[in-house]
Amino acid sequence: MNLRAFVKLSRIEHGVLTSLIVIASYVIAGGRNTIAMVLLFLSSLLTEIFLFTTNDIYNIEEDRINRPDAPLVRGEVSIKEAWFLSLLSLIIAILLNALGIVMKYLMTWSIVILLMAIILGFSYNYRLKRVIIVNNILVATTSSLTFLYGLYATSSIPPTLNIPYLLFTVSFLATIGRELVKGAIDVAGDVRASVKTIANVYGIKSAVILAVVFTFIAVFISPLIVIQALHEFYGLVLSVGVLMTDAILIYICIMLLRSTNYMDRFRFWSLGAMAITIIAYLVFALLLFVH
């Protein structure tokens, strides 16, 4: 397996971003231990590698149409190599978390969140991707648990810090919206692989309208993040990021309602909009860490 194929298969860039979000939640919840941060970063990264790799393994038929340049489709990586990479990543991720708990760098609740993400993500990859609505909910839940993993690493009881919970909720809703549009774009490959989505069962227009509804609900809830953040040191940074994200999401929703030809741009700009909040979240955590 060459390095380029490994990076593309495992989506390391997504894993790094996910791991940084986890550390941000850890810091915002009061965590400051460097070893704990390293363990959280690596376990998150390796879990993402496991989930993305197994997704490509089970997704190969759809990828022959929707992603013909995928490493498994092109034969740059064999199925056997992909399984070895994914299982090795999974084992090490769980062991690192368990080690952190045994050494008291991480709290027990953290492994509950980690295992939840692994089980939900793999269930989606293995079979539930083909179940309408359930597929969108699983993707949204798994990706949004990132905001809670670091939070739950800092307390022996379920924590009550509001900001990560609110970000989890808003991320969940916005991700469902984005996944609905993704399903509308990938109709051809999904039909071939017997994947049922709102778009190929009820029509692209229905998927688009539902995507806009979920995105608008996310925007409607997001001011609660702003209110909560303004009570924290440097919370203005996060508040500005959230408001910028909201402005972009509102604009692309309006454009999508005007024309379904805007689906590709909606998918791109919705991800970019959420990235603004994520960057603000990371900066917020960094400022708290050095304060």
Short mmCIF file of C-alpha atoms in Angstrom, two decimals:
data_model
loop_
_atom_site.label_atom_id
_atom_site.label_comp_id
_atom_site.label_asym_id
_atom_site.label_seq_id
_atom_site.Cartn_x
_atom_site.Cartn_y
_atom_site.Cartn_z
CA MET A 1 0.00 0.00 0.00
CA ASN A 2 1.58 3.32 -1.03
CA LEU A 3 1.38 6.36 1.22
CA ARG A 4 -0.91 8.31 -1.10
CA ALA A 5 -3.43 5.45 -1.23
CA PHE A 6 -3.25 5.06 2.56
CA VAL A 7 -4.01 8.76 3.14
CA LYS A 8 -6.88 8.71 0.66
CA LEU A 9 -8.40 5.49 2.03
CA SER A 10 -8.15 6.44 5.69
CA ARG A 11 -9.13 10.14 5.20
CA ILE A 12 -6.44 11.16 7.69
CA GLU A 13 -7.26 14.85 7.23
CA HIS A 14 -10.77 14.20 8.57
CA GLY A 15 -9.36 12.17 11.44
CA VAL A 16 -6.96 14.96 12.44
CA LEU A 17 -9.79 17.51 12.45
CA THR A 18 -11.99 15.18 14.50
CA SER A 19 -9.19 14.64 17.01
CA LEU A 20 -8.65 18.39 17.40
CA ILE A 21 -12.36 18.87 18.13
CA VAL A 22 -12.13 16.18 20.82
CA ILE A 23 -9.20 17.94 22.45
CA ALA A 24 -11.06 21.26 22.26
CA SER A 25 -13.99 19.77 24.18
CA TYR A 26 -11.56 18.33 26.72
CA VAL A 27 -9.94 21.74 27.30
CA ILE A 28 -13.25 23.62 27.39
CA ALA A 29 -14.47 21.14 30.03
CA GLY A 30 -11.43 21.98 32.16
CA GLY A 31 -8.98 19.27 31.11
CA ARG A 32 -5.33 20.28 30.95
CA ASN A 33 -3.33 17.02 31.09
CA THR A 34 -1.02 16.66 28.07
CA ILE A 35 -0.92 12.85 28.19
CA ALA A 36 -4.72 12.73 28.23
CA MET A 37 -4.78 14.97 25.16
CA VAL A 38 -2.37 12.70 23.30
CA LEU A 39 -4.44 9.62 24.14
CA LEU A 40 -7.66 11.33 23.07
CA PHE A 41 -6.08 12.57 19.84
CA LEU A 42 -4.68 9.18 18.82
CA SER A 43 -7.75 7.15 19.81
CA SER A 44 -9.98 9.55 17.86
CA LEU A 45 -7.73 9.50 14.80
CA LEU A 46 -7.49 5.70 14.76
CA THR A 47 -11.24 5.32 15.23
CA GLU A 48 -11.82 7.57 12.22
CA ILE A 49 -9.37 5.50 10.18
CA PHE A 50 -11.29 2.34 11.15
CA LEU A 51 -14.66 3.82 10.23
CA PHE A 52 -13.58 5.41 6.94
CA THR A 53 -11.71 2.30 5.82
CA THR A 54 -14.56 -0.09 6.58
CA ASN A 55 -16.94 2.34 4.89
CA ASP A 56 -14.92 2.01 1.68
CA ILE A 57 -14.82 -1.78 2.04
CA TYR A 58 -18.60 -2.09 2.24
CA ASN A 59 -19.18 0.84 -0.12
CA ILE A 60 -17.19 -0.41 -3.08
CA GLU A 61 -20.18 -0.93 -5.41
CA GLU A 62 -21.48 2.62 -4.93
CA ASP A 63 -17.94 3.96 -5.27
CA ARG A 64 -17.56 2.34 -8.69
CA ILE A 65 -20.09 4.99 -9.83
CA ASN A 66 -19.82 7.86 -7.33
CA ARG A 67 -16.07 7.67 -6.53
CA PRO A 68 -14.28 5.81 -9.35
CA ASP A 69 -10.94 7.16 -8.11
CA ALA A 70 -11.32 5.52 -4.66
CA PRO A 71 -8.25 3.41 -3.73
CA LEU A 72 -10.20 0.13 -3.46
CA VAL A 73 -11.96 0.73 -6.77
CA ARG A 74 -8.66 1.51 -8.53
CA GLY A 75 -6.96 -1.49 -6.94
CA GLU A 76 -4.34 0.65 -5.20
CA VAL A 77 -5.27 -1.10 -1.96
CA SER A 78 -6.50 -4.68 -1.64
CA ILE A 79 -9.49 -5.64 0.49
CA LYS A 80 -7.17 -7.71 2.68
CA GLU A 81 -4.87 -4.72 3.27
CA ALA A 82 -7.86 -2.51 4.04
CA TRP A 83 -9.18 -4.96 6.63
CA PHE A 84 -5.74 -5.23 8.26
CA LEU A 85 -5.46 -1.44 8.48
CA SER A 86 -8.97 -0.98 9.87
CA LEU A 87 -8.81 -3.73 12.51
CA LEU A 88 -5.34 -2.70 13.68
CA SER A 89 -6.56 0.89 14.04
CA LEU A 90 -9.64 -0.23 15.99
CA ILE A 91 -7.68 -2.38 18.44
CA ILE A 92 -5.10 0.32 19.16
CA ALA A 93 -7.78 3.01 19.57
CA ILE A 94 -9.64 1.02 22.23
CA LEU A 95 -6.41 0.01 23.99
CA LEU A 96 -5.24 3.63 24.18
CA ASN A 97 -8.51 4.71 25.75
CA ALA A 98 -8.46 1.80 28.20
CA LEU A 99 -4.84 2.60 29.09
CA GLY A 100 -5.82 6.20 29.80
CA ILE A 101 -8.59 5.05 32.13
CA VAL A 102 -6.37 2.56 33.97
CA MET A 103 -3.71 5.24 34.45
CA LYS A 104 -6.43 7.74 35.51
CA TYR A 105 -5.70 10.21 32.73
CA LEU A 106 -9.17 9.64 31.25
CA MET A 107 -12.50 9.00 32.94
CA THR A 108 -14.52 5.83 32.40
CA TRP A 109 -17.33 7.62 30.56
CA SER A 110 -14.97 8.39 27.69
CA ILE A 111 -14.81 4.77 26.55
CA VAL A 112 -18.62 4.63 26.52
CA ILE A 113 -18.68 7.46 23.96
CA LEU A 114 -15.84 5.90 21.97
CA LEU A 115 -17.53 2.49 21.79
CA MET A 116 -20.84 4.14 20.89
CA ALA A 117 -19.19 5.91 17.95
CA ILE A 118 -17.50 2.69 16.83
CA ILE A 119 -20.67 0.58 17.05
CA LEU A 120 -22.93 3.14 15.38
CA GLY A 121 -20.40 3.94 12.67
CA PHE A 122 -19.67 0.31 11.85
CA SER A 123 -23.38 -0.59 11.90
CA TYR A 124 -23.91 2.10 9.28
CA ASN A 125 -21.03 0.80 7.15
CA TYR A 126 -22.00 -2.86 7.43
CA ARG A 127 -25.74 -2.79 6.76
CA LEU A 128 -27.75 0.14 8.07
CA LYS A 129 -26.52 2.46 5.32
CA ARG A 130 -29.22 0.85 3.19
CA VAL A 131 -32.07 1.71 5.60
CA ILE A 132 -33.85 4.95 4.78
CA ILE A 133 -33.66 7.73 7.43
CA VAL A 134 -31.67 5.46 9.77
CA ASN A 135 -28.62 5.94 7.54
CA ASN A 136 -28.75 9.74 7.88
CA ILE A 137 -29.30 9.58 11.65
CA LEU A 138 -26.33 7.24 12.16
CA VAL A 139 -23.94 9.42 10.18
CA ALA A 140 -25.09 12.56 11.98
CA THR A 141 -24.84 10.94 15.43
CA THR A 142 -21.44 9.35 14.88
CA SER A 143 -19.82 12.51 13.52
CA SER A 144 -21.37 14.72 16.21
CA LEU A 145 -20.23 12.51 19.11
CA THR A 146 -16.85 14.13 18.51
CA PHE A 147 -18.01 17.08 20.62
CA LEU A 148 -18.80 14.81 23.57
CA TYR A 149 -15.80 12.45 23.62
CA GLY A 150 -13.35 14.94 25.12
CA LEU A 151 -16.03 16.29 27.44
CA TYR A 152 -16.72 12.86 28.93
CA ALA A 153 -12.99 12.25 29.45
CA THR A 154 -12.85 14.88 32.21
CA SER A 155 -15.49 13.71 34.70
CA SER A 156 -16.36 10.52 36.58
CA ILE A 157 -20.06 11.36 36.19
CA PRO A 158 -21.90 12.57 33.06
CA PRO A 159 -20.86 16.24 32.73
CA THR A 160 -23.31 19.10 32.30
CA LEU A 161 -21.29 21.68 30.37
CA ASN A 162 -23.75 23.13 27.87
CA ILE A 163 -21.59 24.25 24.93
CA PRO A 164 -20.45 20.79 23.72
CA TYR A 165 -24.02 19.45 24.08
CA LEU A 166 -25.40 22.34 22.07
CA LEU A 167 -22.73 21.89 19.40
CA PHE A 168 -23.56 18.18 19.29
CA THR A 169 -27.23 19.01 18.69
CA VAL A 170 -26.62 21.65 16.04
CA SER A 171 -24.01 19.49 14.30
CA PHE A 172 -26.42 16.54 14.32
CA LEU A 173 -29.19 18.54 12.63
CA ALA A 174 -26.93 20.26 10.10
CA THR A 175 -25.24 16.98 9.20
CA ILE A 176 -28.60 15.33 8.53
CA GLY A 177 -29.35 18.21 6.16
CA ARG A 178 -26.05 17.76 4.37
CA GLU A 179 -26.49 13.96 4.16
CA LEU A 180 -29.94 14.36 2.62
CA VAL A 181 -28.44 16.51 -0.13
CA LYS A 182 -25.56 14.07 -0.54
CA GLY A 183 -28.14 11.32 -1.07
CA ALA A 184 -29.79 13.41 -3.78
CA ILE A 185 -26.45 13.85 -5.54
CA ASP A 186 -25.52 10.16 -5.28
CA VAL A 187 -28.85 8.72 -6.45
CA ALA A 188 -27.38 6.63 -9.29
CA GLY A 189 -24.80 4.83 -7.16
CA ASP A 190 -27.18 4.37 -4.24
CA VAL A 191 -29.86 2.75 -6.43
CA ARG A 192 -27.31 0.34 -7.87
CA ALA A 193 -26.18 -0.68 -4.38
CA SER A 194 -29.77 -0.92 -3.01
CA VAL A 195 -29.19 1.99 -0.64
CA LYS A 196 -32.52 3.63 0.18
CA THR A 197 -32.48 7.38 0.69
CA ILE A 198 -35.17 10.05 0.80
CA ALA A 199 -34.01 11.14 -2.65
CA ASN A 200 -34.38 7.79 -4.43
CA VAL A 201 -37.56 6.75 -2.60
CA TYR A 202 -39.53 10.02 -2.39
CA GLY A 203 -37.73 12.15 -4.94
CA ILE A 204 -34.94 14.70 -5.04
CA LYS A 205 -37.27 17.63 -4.32
CA SER A 206 -38.48 15.98 -1.09
CA ALA A 207 -34.88 15.39 0.00
CA VAL A 208 -33.97 19.00 -0.70
CA ILE A 209 -36.94 20.42 1.23
CA LEU A 210 -36.23 18.14 4.21
CA ALA A 211 -32.55 19.09 4.12
CA VAL A 212 -33.46 22.77 4.31
CA VAL A 213 -35.86 22.10 7.21
CA PHE A 214 -33.17 20.33 9.27
CA THR A 215 -30.60 23.02 8.45
CA PHE A 216 -32.97 25.81 9.48
CA ILE A 217 -33.72 24.04 12.78
CA ALA A 218 -29.96 23.88 13.42
CA VAL A 219 -29.70 27.62 12.72
CA PHE A 220 -32.68 28.32 14.99
CA ILE A 221 -31.03 26.48 17.92
CA SER A 222 -27.53 27.89 17.41
CA PRO A 223 -28.14 31.25 19.21
CA LEU A 224 -28.20 29.21 22.43
CA ILE A 225 -24.51 28.49 21.78
CA VAL A 226 -23.85 32.20 21.40
CA ILE A 227 -25.65 33.00 24.65
CA GLN A 228 -23.79 30.29 26.55
CA ALA A 229 -20.42 31.17 25.03
CA LEU A 230 -20.68 34.83 25.99
CA HIS A 231 -20.65 33.75 29.64
CA GLU A 232 -17.18 32.21 29.18
CA PHE A 233 -13.72 33.73 28.80
CA TYR A 234 -13.02 34.35 25.09
CA GLY A 235 -16.52 33.10 24.27
CA LEU A 236 -16.92 35.94 21.78
CA VAL A 237 -14.63 34.02 19.41
CA LEU A 238 -16.99 31.07 19.28
CA SER A 239 -20.04 33.32 19.08
CA VAL A 240 -18.71 35.10 15.99
CA GLY A 241 -17.91 31.77 14.35
CA VAL A 242 -21.43 30.47 14.98
CA LEU A 243 -23.06 33.62 13.58
CA MET A 244 -20.90 33.44 10.44
CA THR A 245 -21.89 29.81 9.99
CA ASP A 246 -25.56 30.67 10.37
CA ALA A 247 -25.34 33.39 7.72
CA ILE A 248 -23.80 31.01 5.20
CA LEU A 249 -26.28 28.21 5.96
CA ILE A 250 -29.27 30.53 5.55
CA TYR A 251 -27.94 31.79 2.22
CA ILE A 252 -27.25 28.34 0.73
CA CYS A 253 -30.63 27.05 1.91
CA ILE A 254 -32.37 29.86 0.06
CA MET A 255 -30.30 29.16 -3.06
CA LEU A 256 -31.05 25.42 -2.85
CA LEU A 257 -34.79 26.08 -2.60
CA ARG A 258 -34.56 28.19 -5.73
CA SER A 259 -32.78 25.48 -7.74
CA THR A 260 -31.77 21.86 -7.17
CA ASN A 261 -28.79 22.58 -9.44
CA TYR A 262 -27.29 24.18 -6.31
CA MET A 263 -26.94 20.77 -4.58
CA ASP A 264 -23.20 20.36 -5.19
CA ARG A 265 -22.50 23.86 -3.93
CA PHE A 266 -24.78 23.32 -0.94
CA ARG A 267 -22.85 20.21 -0.02
CA PHE A 268 -19.53 22.06 -0.32
CA TRP A 269 -20.55 25.29 1.41
CA SER A 270 -22.45 23.61 4.24
CA LEU A 271 -19.26 21.75 5.12
CA GLY A 272 -17.32 25.00 4.86
CA ALA A 273 -19.84 26.79 7.06
CA MET A 274 -19.58 24.14 9.76
CA ALA A 275 -15.79 24.33 9.47
CA ILE A 276 -15.94 27.99 10.51
CA THR A 277 -17.64 27.07 13.80
CA ILE A 278 -15.17 24.24 14.31
CA ILE A 279 -12.21 26.59 13.78
CA ALA A 280 -13.74 29.09 16.20
CA TYR A 281 -14.26 26.24 18.70
CA LEU A 282 -10.60 25.25 18.39
CA VAL A 283 -9.39 28.84 18.82
CA PHE A 284 -11.71 29.26 21.82
CA ALA A 285 -10.21 26.13 23.42
CA LEU A 286 -6.64 27.26 22.63
CA LEU A 287 -7.21 30.63 24.28
CA LEU A 288 -8.60 28.92 27.37
CA PHE A 289 -5.62 26.56 27.45
CA VAL A 290 -3.03 29.34 27.41
CA HIS A 291 -5.05 31.63 29.71
#
